Amino acid sequence: MAGSSYGTLFRLSTFGESHGDAIGGVIDGVPANVSLDLVAIQMELNRRKPGQSQLTSPRVETDQVQFLSGIFEGKTTGTPIGFIIPNTNVKSSDYDHIKEVFRPSHADFTYQQKYGHRDYRGGGRSSARETASRVVAGAIAKQLLQSIGIEFSTYVSQVGAIALNSKEFYPLSEIEASPVRCPDVQIAQQMIARIEEIKNLGDSIGGTVQCVITGVPVGLGEPVFDKLHAELGKAMLSINAVKGFEIGSGFSSLGMTGSEHNDIFLSNGQTKTNHSGGIQGGISNGMPIDFRVAFKPVATIMQDQDTIDKSGNEITIEGKGRHDACVLPRAVPIVEAMAAIVLLDFYLRNKANHL
Amino acid sequence: MAGSSYGTLFRLSTFGESHGDAIGGVIDGVPANVSLDLVAIQMELNRRKPGQSQLTSPRVETDQVQFLSGIFEGKTTGTPIGFIIPNTNVKSSDYDHIKEVFRPSHADFTYQQKYGHRDYRGGGRSSARETASRVVAGAIAKQLLQSIGIEFSTYVSQVGAIALNSKEFYPLSEIEASPVRCPDVQIAQQMIARIEEIKNLGDSIGGTVQCVITGVPVGLGEPVFDKLHAELGKAMLSINAVKGFEIGSGFSSLGMTGSEHNDIFLSNGQTKTNHSGGIQGGISNGMPIDFRVAFKPVATIMQDQDTIDKSGNEITIEGKGRHDACVLPRAVPIVEAMAAIVLLDFYLRNKANHL
Amino acid sequence: MAGSSYGTLFRLSTFGESHGDAIGGVIDGVPANVSLDLVAIQMELNRRKPGQSQLTSPRVETDQVQFLSGIFEGKTTGTPIGFIIPNTNVKSSDYDHIKEVFRPSHADFTYQQKYGHRDYRGGGRSSARETASRVVAGAIAKQLLQSIGIEFSTYVSQVGAIALNSKEFYPLSEIEASPVRCPDVQIAQQMIARIEEIKNLGDSIGGTVQCVITGVPVGLGEPVFDKLHAELGKAMLSINAVKGFEIGSGFSSLGMTGSEHNDIFLSNGQTKTNHSGGIQGGISNGMPIDFRVAFKPVATIMQDQDTIDKSGNEITIEGKGRHDACVLPRAVPIVEAMAAIVLLDFYLRNKANHL
Amino acid sequence: MAGSSYGTLFRLSTFGESHGDAIGGVIDGVPANVSLDLVAIQMELNRRKPGQSQLTSPRVETDQVQFLSGIFEGKTTGTPIGFIIPNTNVKSSDYDHIKEVFRPSHADFTYQQKYGHRDYRGGGRSSARETASRVVAGAIAKQLLQSIGIEFSTYVSQVGAIALNSKEFYPLSEIEASPVRCPDVQIAQQMIARIEEIKNLGDSIGGTVQCVITGVPVGLGEPVFDKLHAELGKAMLSINAVKGFEIGSGFSSLGMTGSEHNDIFLSNGQTKTNHSGGIQGGISNGMPIDFRVAFKPVATIMQDQDTIDKSGNEITIEGKGRHDACVLPRAVPIVEAMAAIVLLDFYLRNKANHL
């Protein structure tokens, strides 16, 4: 109940601080007797790690996952998969200057107040490094879902004001072709230029990640509180820096009337439009699921800022360290991982709806 | 796990279909030895019920809650509060015409596919009538929260394109003074005019509800998955017709840089701005919590629509029945109820963070 | 988390005090599209109710269950089944004499200390009357389990020192033929005589209930903490007056060596002996499950007893009211109900072990 | 839900197989800002490990715990404590002979049937080695409980027919003075002689562990399903080889009448006798909690046994490997660990019973 677990039947529990010995987790409820491609899991981690391109943080974290249990002779045993990702590139001294200071819009203040004691190094538990564990569990979930025909297309659809207005399913190759993980080449160029510009200012910028999921069978989602999109929303909002979530038409539905918005059924059970975003009454309807996640500009900037220390003294904090001006490209695998965890969990839950 | 329960320590389990004998619920984990104002609970229900004004459905549902347990001599006993709300104004025959038909953008199709058997009358379990049970639990939660200084201001901030751009805390009297529950008199007038217009067309329209919560102590919210705004997001997205959620700056953060967005601390621990929406790192920071919820135009319209029946035959469904052209005014107490349930649950969970 | 819910996928939440308006519950996670025999459910309740025979309490409680949701046209819809059992034979004045008094070995003292406020009438929430709600959920579970071949034989195997040393599966008719629900006619006679004797003394006596379950498929039970017998143990120990639980050989295994105790496999996968009680490593092995539950002599006796009041004054409490000298016969349907709830829950959970 | 987690607010999730790289776990919900004595935790592990004396298995497992998170500068941070215990003394080849064979009364058969794929080496996940992770979490829980005055006395009270009939609270030094962890010197001698005798026969023998807990505040335990002794029962029954559990008078209550069994209150709120075992109505009453756990003779014996292989062929399995003739001495710290986890969890849960 303390918040470090996610999922009901397929369940991830994570641990670890940014600058401790390792982060990691336990995945319980993994369906048994399924072959896992461990290389593919590591590749997902590589997509998340810093230092992939000019756009991302120059830190080099190897982010090498070590599986400790639950996999035997290449196949899942149905018992929990324990894993660790050692923290190899840890420079705790980098953070001495924030030991007694609350960085603006970080979690330093709230952690200190809530717990009375915190590992301040690199943000400790509140660091986005924790999401690497999610990527591991998500990569496993994705493999299982792919075996039943569920596919994901996740990409950066907006950086600052530069937007790709599309809910298309782009192949992974087109997404990965761009360092900014936007599959439209021209818009990607603009995004990159904008991020470089912001980076040179020592500032940061936000954006949105779009996720499209196809092949979802009809029937996933549990009314009334555990509606599929409600759980997807929670999963996304639990990712660092996320400030908004919308499913299907989302906020743009405000500009429509019911007669425009309603998705008319075709005789094959599909719908003409998909303003519902693949979910009706909280349950998947077989159409592609699409949702959009808003990330704020990250709090760490390379500029001086006013703030306070633990004693309430007003001080100026210098902008230094190694950080991304725009986290959106690295957020893509995290969004996809959380979506996969949710989908697999609901797939398993749905099995219990009939004897 | 089947989805009809919400909360961990303060926990609501609901039951009931729109046209069964009654809806109701069980609230477990109610702190003991607290006086409850039962009249105030019924008043919250009255705010949600149909037939309050020209703007809302002319159905007259008395929505009278009956408490069956957990309250003794006017005070909570710490044991579960069971309650029912009889369905008194049930006309099942109104729904014979939809028995075999899947209404566009309703849950008819997905329920039928998921369960193989459904109570089609009035939407059965998928009816928004279910939210009356949430209002009961929320009203109890709100009373308990008020006793520790937490206050809610929830109002309609947008109908179609007509918006009140404000995150102000308005007193309840100003909100309730308007049939559309928008505290700005002039904007409220425009909203009403727009709803009347849409109603005359037999169509429907969506909007947003704004919720502002003050007096929240620092420290509520459980990292990493159960961040306070993640759980608020799930709670809101679990309400019928909700398509989007944003906390603090939300989607508008995309137009800002980090240096603009960061909330600078003052020496008293408050922040100059509140783009964080009162939550940092998933934990309340003592500033007002503010979030916005997007409701699509409701699916029931008074127009003919193309659709299919259970056998996949294309048919036309006639628009009839008793429904709201705009649910936003009635959504206000539901949003507030769910917010109160989340807040109380996290208040109780936070007690376990120290010995 | 407050303790009034049981089960994970098939989940019962109960409410209600002995002398409130009604007790009842919500059953979530009921598999959809299954016909229910409502008369059979009521018959299970009748087996539990007081006043069935000379041996049981002369109170006449009608214990009539009313279903409010989740059942449509005789079949489950997969949505929660809400139900109430009105408290019709309530004489609150019977309990005025215990308002300020802590009865020995009842829950009066602990409830008062824990909650600071309690419904003292008839024991309030701590009354065994609460178990009627369990019987309703258990009766539903049993019907579903029977449709997949799982059968229960539950009976009184000991009253005081009079024991039926058998783990046989007796047909229901033989069990119900005896007012003491012991299928061995001669031993039943002795038990009855002993209970009459104790009753005449105004005293009470305990005993054991034996439960044998056949037709359980191999594979139910979730290692490591949620072993099938661990959950059965919890379910039984949660019943009022239970002080002990043993599975298979139980405490008698202390008298055996490993070579005597080990269950040797036959070529068909069955075992020669069944000291394991149908469960190995926490997982059902296809052999009959058998366990035994010890009930203490109930605390209510018709004799004067020394005790204290709320202020700590020593007083004498008079034995009066309407109570059973031996609850064992009425405990039989409760034990069976809880066993059925556990089995169905694990049956559903087991579905998630494979894709 | 897959069974590898225990507790609600103080929650342990374990992973690991006997012969994988490591076992370990995540403990979430650890109260913040508490100093931990890491040496004391390792000492608890040493109490559980094999090879401590002539009586236990000659395997030498170092069982060295490594903490990876949640502890900073010697104090808990309130974030999850991740830990691993490497499996250093792994001889997988020892188990080649059981690869295709179902050992009698082990979990080989049920795991194979349930999952379709298993790590057979040393019993894999079903090995009692998993309990080392419980000891780590229990040692942490015990330190926290001791700081609020709760103390444990856990010892072997029976081996085969040799019993110590006592519910006394013995100091740890007296328990540890004996290799069999029975604080009565003479009875301990008899137990040791009996174990040696059984060991020489290549056989095994069972027994009971007695646990006495003092200093428990009134009010722990959540009615109605999560009664304190129900959860203690589940916790104990989840330990390998446990077949029975009794609280307070337990099965011996069958020989008493209500007038003998009732615990009469004294004016200070204590009771003259303690047949209730410190728990009334599922809630602690401030008297010492005492319960007893029955362990069967372990299944691994050094004798030839008939059994079957995966194809159902009847074969003979040779007794070999490194095992304990009597696990009771090593079971003591496991019982104590699980008791501590339960108590701390209920201590934290109880905080939510009042605002």
JSON list of N, CA, C and O in Angstrom, two decimals, chain A residues 1 3 105 114 203 219 221 225-227 231 234 238 245 259 262-263 299 305 349-350, chain B residues 1 3 105 114 203 219 221 225-227 231 234 238 259 262-263 299 305 349-350:
[
{"chain": "A", "resi": 1, "resn": "MET", "atom": "N", "xyz": [0.81, -1.21, 0.00]},
{"chain": "A", "resi": 1, "resn": "MET", "atom": "CA", "xyz": [0.00, 0.00, 0.00]},
{"chain": "A", "resi": 1, "resn": "MET", "atom": "C", "xyz": [0.84, 1.26, 0.00]},
{"chain": "A", "resi": 1, "resn": "MET", "atom": "O", "xyz": [0.35, 2.35, -0.11]},
{"chain": "A", "resi": 3, "resn": "GLY", "atom": "N", "xyz": [2.81, 2.22, -2.14]},
{"chain": "A", "resi": 3, "resn": "GLY", "atom": "CA", "xyz": [2.88, 2.87, -3.44]},
{"chain": "A", "resi": 3, "resn": "GLY", "atom": "C", "xyz": [3.93, 2.39, -4.40]},
{"chain": "A", "resi": 3, "resn": "GLY", "atom": "O", "xyz": [4.00, 2.87, -5.52]},
{"chain": "A", "resi": 105, "resn": "SER", "atom": "N", "xyz": [10.39, 22.93, -7.92]},
{"chain": "A", "resi": 105, "resn": "SER", "atom": "CA", "xyz": [9.57, 21.98, -8.67]},
{"chain": "A", "resi": 105, "resn": "SER", "atom": "C", "xyz": [10.14, 20.57, -8.73]},
{"chain": "A", "resi": 105, "resn": "SER", "atom": "O", "xyz": [9.73, 19.76, -9.56]},
{"chain": "A", "resi": 114, "resn": "LYS", "atom": "N", "xyz": [7.59, 14.86, 4.21]},
{"chain": "A", "resi": 114, "resn": "LYS", "atom": "CA", "xyz": [6.82, 13.63, 4.42]},
{"chain": "A", "resi": 114, "resn": "LYS", "atom": "C", "xyz": [7.59, 12.63, 5.28]},
{"chain": "A", "resi": 114, "resn": "LYS", "atom": "O", "xyz": [7.02, 12.04, 6.20]},
{"chain": "A", "resi": 203, "resn": "ASP", "atom": "N", "xyz": [17.80, 25.90, -20.67]},
{"chain": "A", "resi": 203, "resn": "ASP", "atom": "CA", "xyz": [16.42, 25.78, -20.21]},
{"chain": "A", "resi": 203, "resn": "ASP", "atom": "C", "xyz": [15.88, 24.39, -20.57]},
{"chain": "A", "resi": 203, "resn": "ASP", "atom": "O", "xyz": [16.63, 23.52, -20.99]},
{"chain": "A", "resi": 219, "resn": "GLY", "atom": "N", "xyz": [-13.27, -6.38, -24.58]},
{"chain": "A", "resi": 219, "resn": "GLY", "atom": "CA", "xyz": [-13.61, -6.88, -23.24]},
{"chain": "A", "resi": 219, "resn": "GLY", "atom": "C", "xyz": [-12.62, -6.57, -22.13]},
{"chain": "A", "resi": 219, "resn": "GLY", "atom": "O", "xyz": [-12.90, -6.90, -20.98]},
{"chain": "A", "resi": 221, "resn": "GLY", "atom": "N", "xyz": [-10.93, -4.37, -19.32]},
{"chain": "A", "resi": 221, "resn": "GLY", "atom": "CA", "xyz": [-11.37, -3.23, -18.50]},
{"chain": "A", "resi": 221, "resn": "GLY", "atom": "C", "xyz": [-12.44, -3.70, -17.53]},
{"chain": "A", "resi": 221, "resn": "GLY", "atom": "O", "xyz": [-13.28, -4.53, -17.89]},
{"chain": "A", "resi": 225, "resn": "PHE", "atom": "N", "xyz": [-14.81, 1.25, -11.29]},
{"chain": "A", "resi": 225, "resn": "PHE", "atom": "CA", "xyz": [-13.69, 2.11, -10.93]},
{"chain": "A", "resi": 225, "resn": "PHE", "atom": "C", "xyz": [-12.45, 1.80, -11.75]},
{"chain": "A", "resi": 225, "resn": "PHE", "atom": "O", "xyz": [-11.65, 2.68, -12.03]},
{"chain": "A", "resi": 226, "resn": "ASP", "atom": "N", "xyz": [-12.30, 0.54, -12.11]},
{"chain": "A", "resi": 226, "resn": "ASP", "atom": "CA", "xyz": [-11.09, 0.12, -12.81]},
{"chain": "A", "resi": 226, "resn": "ASP", "atom": "C", "xyz": [-11.31, 0.11, -14.32]},
{"chain": "A", "resi": 226, "resn": "ASP", "atom": "O", "xyz": [-10.91, -0.83, -15.02]},
{"chain": "A", "resi": 227, "resn": "LYS", "atom": "N", "xyz": [-11.94, 1.16, -14.81]},
{"chain": "A", "resi": 227, "resn": "LYS", "atom": "CA", "xyz": [-12.09, 1.30, -16.26]},
{"chain": "A", "resi": 227, "resn": "LYS", "atom": "C", "xyz": [-10.70, 1.28, -16.89]},
{"chain": "A", "resi": 227, "resn": "LYS", "atom": "O", "xyz": [-9.73, 1.78, -16.32]},
{"chain": "A", "resi": 231, "resn": "GLU", "atom": "N", "xyz": [-7.25, 3.31, -15.53]},
{"chain": "A", "resi": 231, "resn": "GLU", "atom": "CA", "xyz": [-6.00, 2.70, -15.09]},
{"chain": "A", "resi": 231, "resn": "GLU", "atom": "C", "xyz": [-4.84, 3.15, -15.97]},
{"chain": "A", "resi": 231, "resn": "GLU", "atom": "O", "xyz": [-3.73, 3.38, -15.48]},
{"chain": "A", "resi": 234, "resn": "LYS", "atom": "N", "xyz": [-3.90, 6.53, -14.69]},
{"chain": "A", "resi": 234, "resn": "LYS", "atom": "CA", "xyz": [-3.08, 6.47, -13.47]},
{"chain": "A", "resi": 234, "resn": "LYS", "atom": "C", "xyz": [-1.65, 6.06, -13.81]},
{"chain": "A", "resi": 234, "resn": "LYS", "atom": "O", "xyz": [-0.69, 6.65, -13.29]},
{"chain": "A", "resi": 238, "resn": "SER", "atom": "N", "xyz": [1.61, 8.49, -13.19]},
{"chain": "A", "resi": 238, "resn": "SER", "atom": "CA", "xyz": [2.61, 8.08, -12.19]},
{"chain": "A", "resi": 238, "resn": "SER", "atom": "C", "xyz": [4.04, 8.24, -12.71]},
{"chain": "A", "resi": 238, "resn": "SER", "atom": "O", "xyz": [4.99, 8.05, -11.97]},
{"chain": "A", "resi": 245, "resn": "PHE", "atom": "N", "xyz": [-3.39, 13.78, -19.14]},
{"chain": "A", "resi": 245, "resn": "PHE", "atom": "CA", "xyz": [-3.69, 12.54, -19.87]},
{"chain": "A", "resi": 245, "resn": "PHE", "atom": "C", "xyz": [-5.02, 12.70, -20.56]},
{"chain": "A", "resi": 245, "resn": "PHE", "atom": "O", "xyz": [-5.96, 13.24, -19.98]},
{"chain": "A", "resi": 259, "resn": "SER", "atom": "N", "xyz": [-23.74, 14.46, -31.42]},
{"chain": "A", "resi": 259, "resn": "SER", "atom": "CA", "xyz": [-24.01, 13.86, -32.74]},
{"chain": "A", "resi": 259, "resn": "SER", "atom": "C", "xyz": [-22.73, 13.79, -33.58]},
{"chain": "A", "resi": 259, "resn": "SER", "atom": "O", "xyz": [-22.59, 12.92, -34.43]},
{"chain": "A", "resi": 262, "resn": "ASN", "atom": "N", "xyz": [-20.32, 10.89, -31.34]},
{"chain": "A", "resi": 262, "resn": "ASN", "atom": "CA", "xyz": [-20.69, 9.47, -31.24]},
{"chain": "A", "resi": 262, "resn": "ASN", "atom": "C", "xyz": [-20.05, 8.65, -32.36]},
{"chain": "A", "resi": 262, "resn": "ASN", "atom": "O", "xyz": [-20.05, 9.04, -33.53]},
{"chain": "A", "resi": 263, "resn": "ASP", "atom": "N", "xyz": [-19.53, 7.50, -31.98]},
{"chain": "A", "resi": 263, "resn": "ASP", "atom": "CA", "xyz": [-18.91, 6.58, -32.94]},
{"chain": "A", "resi": 263, "resn": "ASP", "atom": "C", "xyz": [-19.95, 5.60, -33.46]},
{"chain": "A", "resi": 263, "resn": "ASP", "atom": "O", "xyz": [-20.40, 4.72, -32.72]},
{"chain": "A", "resi": 299, "resn": "ALA", "atom": "N", "xyz": [12.20, 20.04, -14.46]},
{"chain": "A", "resi": 299, "resn": "ALA", "atom": "CA", "xyz": [12.53, 21.06, -13.46]},
{"chain": "A", "resi": 299, "resn": "ALA", "atom": "C", "xyz": [14.02, 21.42, -13.45]},
{"chain": "A", "resi": 299, "resn": "ALA", "atom": "O", "xyz": [14.38, 22.55, -13.10]},
{"chain": "A", "resi": 305, "resn": "GLN", "atom": "N", "xyz": [18.71, 29.78, -10.03]},
{"chain": "A", "resi": 305, "resn": "GLN", "atom": "CA", "xyz": [17.33, 29.95, -9.58]},
{"chain": "A", "resi": 305, "resn": "GLN", "atom": "C", "xyz": [17.31, 30.30, -8.09]},
{"chain": "A", "resi": 305, "resn": "GLN", "atom": "O", "xyz": [18.13, 29.80, -7.33]},
{"chain": "A", "resi": 349, "resn": "ARG", "atom": "N", "xyz": [-6.88, -10.28, -15.87]},
{"chain": "A", "resi": 349, "resn": "ARG", "atom": "CA", "xyz": [-8.07, -10.08, -15.04]},
{"chain": "A", "resi": 349, "resn": "ARG", "atom": "C", "xyz": [-9.33, -10.51, -15.78]},
{"chain": "A", "resi": 349, "resn": "ARG", "atom": "O", "xyz": [-10.27, -11.04, -15.18]},
{"chain": "A", "resi": 350, "resn": "ASN", "atom": "N", "xyz": [-9.34, -10.25, -17.07]},
{"chain": "A", "resi": 350, "resn": "ASN", "atom": "CA", "xyz": [-10.55, -10.56, -17.84]},
{"chain": "A", "resi": 350, "resn": "ASN", "atom": "C", "xyz": [-10.84, -12.06, -17.88]},
{"chain": "A", "resi": 350, "resn": "ASN", "atom": "O", "xyz": [-11.99, -12.47, -18.06]},
{"chain": "B", "resi": 1, "resn": "MET", "atom": "N", "xyz": [-11.05, -7.29, -6.98]},
{"chain": "B", "resi": 1, "resn": "MET", "atom": "CA", "xyz": [-10.30, -7.03, -8.20]},
{"chain": "B", "resi": 1, "resn": "MET", "atom": "C", "xyz": [-11.19, -6.83, -9.42]},
{"chain": "B", "resi": 1, "resn": "MET", "atom": "O", "xyz": [-10.74, -6.53, -10.49]},
{"chain": "B", "resi": 3, "resn": "GLY", "atom": "N", "xyz": [-13.24, -4.60, -9.89]},
{"chain": "B", "resi": 3, "resn": "GLY", "atom": "CA", "xyz": [-13.35, -3.19, -10.28]},
{"chain": "B", "resi": 3, "resn": "GLY", "atom": "C", "xyz": [-14.41, -2.37, -9.60]},
{"chain": "B", "resi": 3, "resn": "GLY", "atom": "O", "xyz": [-14.52, -1.18, -9.86]},
{"chain": "B", "resi": 105, "resn": "SER", "atom": "N", "xyz": [-21.58, 4.79, -28.94]},
{"chain": "B", "resi": 105, "resn": "SER", "atom": "CA", "xyz": [-20.74, 5.38, -27.87]},
{"chain": "B", "resi": 105, "resn": "SER", "atom": "C", "xyz": [-21.27, 5.15, -26.46]},
{"chain": "B", "resi": 105, "resn": "SER", "atom": "O", "xyz": [-20.85, 5.81, -25.52]},
{"chain": "B", "resi": 114, "resn": "LYS", "atom": "N", "xyz": [-18.24, -8.56, -23.40]},
{"chain": "B", "resi": 114, "resn": "LYS", "atom": "CA", "xyz": [-17.42, -8.97, -22.25]},
{"chain": "B", "resi": 114, "resn": "LYS", "atom": "C", "xyz": [-18.11, -10.03, -21.42]},
{"chain": "B", "resi": 114, "resn": "LYS", "atom": "O", "xyz": [-17.51, -11.02, -21.03]},
{"chain": "B", "resi": 203, "resn": "ASP", "atom": "N", "xyz": [-29.38, 17.63, -29.22]},
{"chain": "B", "resi": 203, "resn": "ASP", "atom": "CA", "xyz": [-27.98, 17.20, -29.23]},
{"chain": "B", "resi": 203, "resn": "ASP", "atom": "C", "xyz": [-27.40, 17.31, -27.81]},
{"chain": "B", "resi": 203, "resn": "ASP", "atom": "O", "xyz": [-28.15, 17.57, -26.85]},
{"chain": "B", "resi": 219, "resn": "GLY", "atom": "N", "xyz": [2.54, 16.27, 2.41]},
{"chain": "B", "resi": 219, "resn": "GLY", "atom": "CA", "xyz": [2.94, 14.88, 2.64]},
{"chain": "B", "resi": 219, "resn": "GLY", "atom": "C", "xyz": [1.97, 13.82, 2.17]},
{"chain": "B", "resi": 219, "resn": "GLY", "atom": "O", "xyz": [2.27, 12.63, 2.27]},
{"chain": "B", "resi": 221, "resn": "GLY", "atom": "N", "xyz": [0.25, 11.42, -0.50]},
{"chain": "B", "resi": 221, "resn": "GLY", "atom": "CA", "xyz": [0.68, 10.86, -1.78]},
{"chain": "B", "resi": 221, "resn": "GLY", "atom": "C", "xyz": [1.79, 9.85, -1.54]},
{"chain": "B", "resi": 221, "resn": "GLY", "atom": "O", "xyz": [2.64, 10.07, -0.67]},
{"chain": "B", "resi": 225, "resn": "PHE", "atom": "N", "xyz": [4.18, 4.74, -7.65]},
{"chain": "B", "resi": 225, "resn": "PHE", "atom": "CA", "xyz": [3.04, 4.51, -8.53]},
{"chain": "B", "resi": 225, "resn": "PHE", "atom": "C", "xyz": [1.80, 5.23, -8.02]},
{"chain": "B", "resi": 225, "resn": "PHE", "atom": "O", "xyz": [0.95, 5.63, -8.80]},
{"chain": "B", "resi": 226, "resn": "ASP", "atom": "N", "xyz": [1.67, 5.33, -6.72]},
{"chain": "B", "resi": 226, "resn": "ASP", "atom": "CA", "xyz": [0.45, 5.92, -6.15]},
{"chain": "B", "resi": 226, "resn": "ASP", "atom": "C", "xyz": [0.63, 7.40, -5.86]},
{"chain": "B", "resi": 226, "resn": "ASP", "atom": "O", "xyz": [0.23, 7.89, -4.80]},
{"chain": "B", "resi": 227, "resn": "LYS", "atom": "N", "xyz": [1.21, 8.09, -6.81]},
{"chain": "B", "resi": 227, "resn": "LYS", "atom": "CA", "xyz": [1.34, 9.54, -6.67]},
{"chain": "B", "resi": 227, "resn": "LYS", "atom": "C", "xyz": [-0.06, 10.12, -6.48]},
{"chain": "B", "resi": 227, "resn": "LYS", "atom": "O", "xyz": [-1.05, 9.61, -7.06]},
{"chain": "B", "resi": 231, "resn": "GLU", "atom": "N", "xyz": [-3.54, 9.07, -8.66]},
{"chain": "B", "resi": 231, "resn": "GLU", "atom": "CA", "xyz": [-4.75, 8.47, -8.11]},
{"chain": "B", "resi": 231, "resn": "GLU", "atom": "C", "xyz": [-5.96, 9.40, -8.35]},
{"chain": "B", "resi": 231, "resn": "GLU", "atom": "O", "xyz": [-7.06, 8.92, -8.63]},
{"chain": "B", "resi": 234, "resn": "LYS", "atom": "N", "xyz": [-6.97, 8.75, -11.90]},
{"chain": "B", "resi": 234, "resn": "LYS", "atom": "CA", "xyz": [-7.76, 7.51, -12.05]},
{"chain": "B", "resi": 234, "resn": "LYS", "atom": "C", "xyz": [-9.19, 7.71, -11.55]},
{"chain": "B", "resi": 234, "resn": "LYS", "atom": "O", "xyz": [-10.15, 7.29, -12.19]},
{"chain": "B", "resi": 238, "resn": "SER", "atom": "N", "xyz": [-12.49, 7.48, -13.97]},
{"chain": "B", "resi": 238, "resn": "SER", "atom": "CA", "xyz": [-13.45, 6.39, -13.73]},
{"chain": "B", "resi": 238, "resn": "SER", "atom": "C", "xyz": [-14.89, 6.89, -13.75]},
{"chain": "B", "resi": 238, "resn": "SER", "atom": "O", "xyz": [-15.83, 6.09, -13.67]},
{"chain": "B", "resi": 259, "resn": "SER", "atom": "N", "xyz": [12.21, 27.30, -17.00]},
{"chain": "B", "resi": 259, "resn": "SER", "atom": "CA", "xyz": [12.47, 28.48, -16.17]},
{"chain": "B", "resi": 259, "resn": "SER", "atom": "C", "xyz": [11.17, 29.25, -15.90]},
{"chain": "B", "resi": 259, "resn": "SER", "atom": "O", "xyz": [11.04, 29.91, -14.87]},
{"chain": "B", "resi": 262, "resn": "ASN", "atom": "N", "xyz": [8.89, 26.42, -13.41]},
{"chain": "B", "resi": 262, "resn": "ASN", "atom": "CA", "xyz": [9.31, 26.07, -12.05]},
{"chain": "B", "resi": 262, "resn": "ASN", "atom": "C", "xyz": [8.68, 26.99, -11.00]},
{"chain": "B", "resi": 262, "resn": "ASN", "atom": "O", "xyz": [8.63, 28.20, -11.19]},
{"chain": "B", "resi": 263, "resn": "ASP", "atom": "N", "xyz": [8.20, 26.39, -9.94]},
{"chain": "B", "resi": 263, "resn": "ASP", "atom": "CA", "xyz": [7.58, 27.14, -8.84]},
{"chain": "B", "resi": 263, "resn": "ASP", "atom": "C", "xyz": [8.64, 27.48, -7.80]},
{"chain": "B", "resi": 263, "resn": "ASP", "atom": "O", "xyz": [9.13, 26.61, -7.09]},
{"chain": "B", "resi": 299, "resn": "ALA", "atom": "N", "xyz": [-23.46, 10.58, -24.78]},
{"chain": "B", "resi": 299, "resn": "ALA", "atom": "CA", "xyz": [-23.79, 9.80, -25.97]},
{"chain": "B", "resi": 299, "resn": "ALA", "atom": "C", "xyz": [-25.28, 9.81, -26.29]},
{"chain": "B", "resi": 299, "resn": "ALA", "atom": "O", "xyz": [-25.68, 9.66, -27.45]},
{"chain": "B", "resi": 305, "resn": "GLN", "atom": "N", "xyz": [-30.13, 7.90, -35.03]},
{"chain": "B", "resi": 305, "resn": "GLN", "atom": "CA", "xyz": [-28.74, 7.54, -35.34]},
{"chain": "B", "resi": 305, "resn": "GLN", "atom": "C", "xyz": [-28.68, 6.15, -35.96]},
{"chain": "B", "resi": 305, "resn": "GLN", "atom": "O", "xyz": [-29.45, 5.27, -35.60]},
{"chain": "B", "resi": 349, "resn": "ARG", "atom": "N", "xyz": [-3.51, 6.78, 4.73]},
{"chain": "B", "resi": 349, "resn": "ARG", "atom": "CA", "xyz": [-2.31, 6.04, 4.35]},
{"chain": "B", "resi": 349, "resn": "ARG", "atom": "C", "xyz": [-1.06, 6.72, 4.88]},
{"chain": "B", "resi": 349, "resn": "ARG", "atom": "O", "xyz": [-0.10, 6.06, 5.26]},
{"chain": "B", "resi": 350, "resn": "ASN", "atom": "N", "xyz": [-1.08, 8.04, 4.89]},
{"chain": "B", "resi": 350, "resn": "ASN", "atom": "CA", "xyz": [0.11, 8.78, 5.32]},
{"chain": "B", "resi": 350, "resn": "ASN", "atom": "C", "xyz": [0.44, 8.55, 6.79]},
{"chain": "B", "resi": 350, "resn": "ASN", "atom": "O", "xyz": [1.58, 8.68, 7.21]}
]
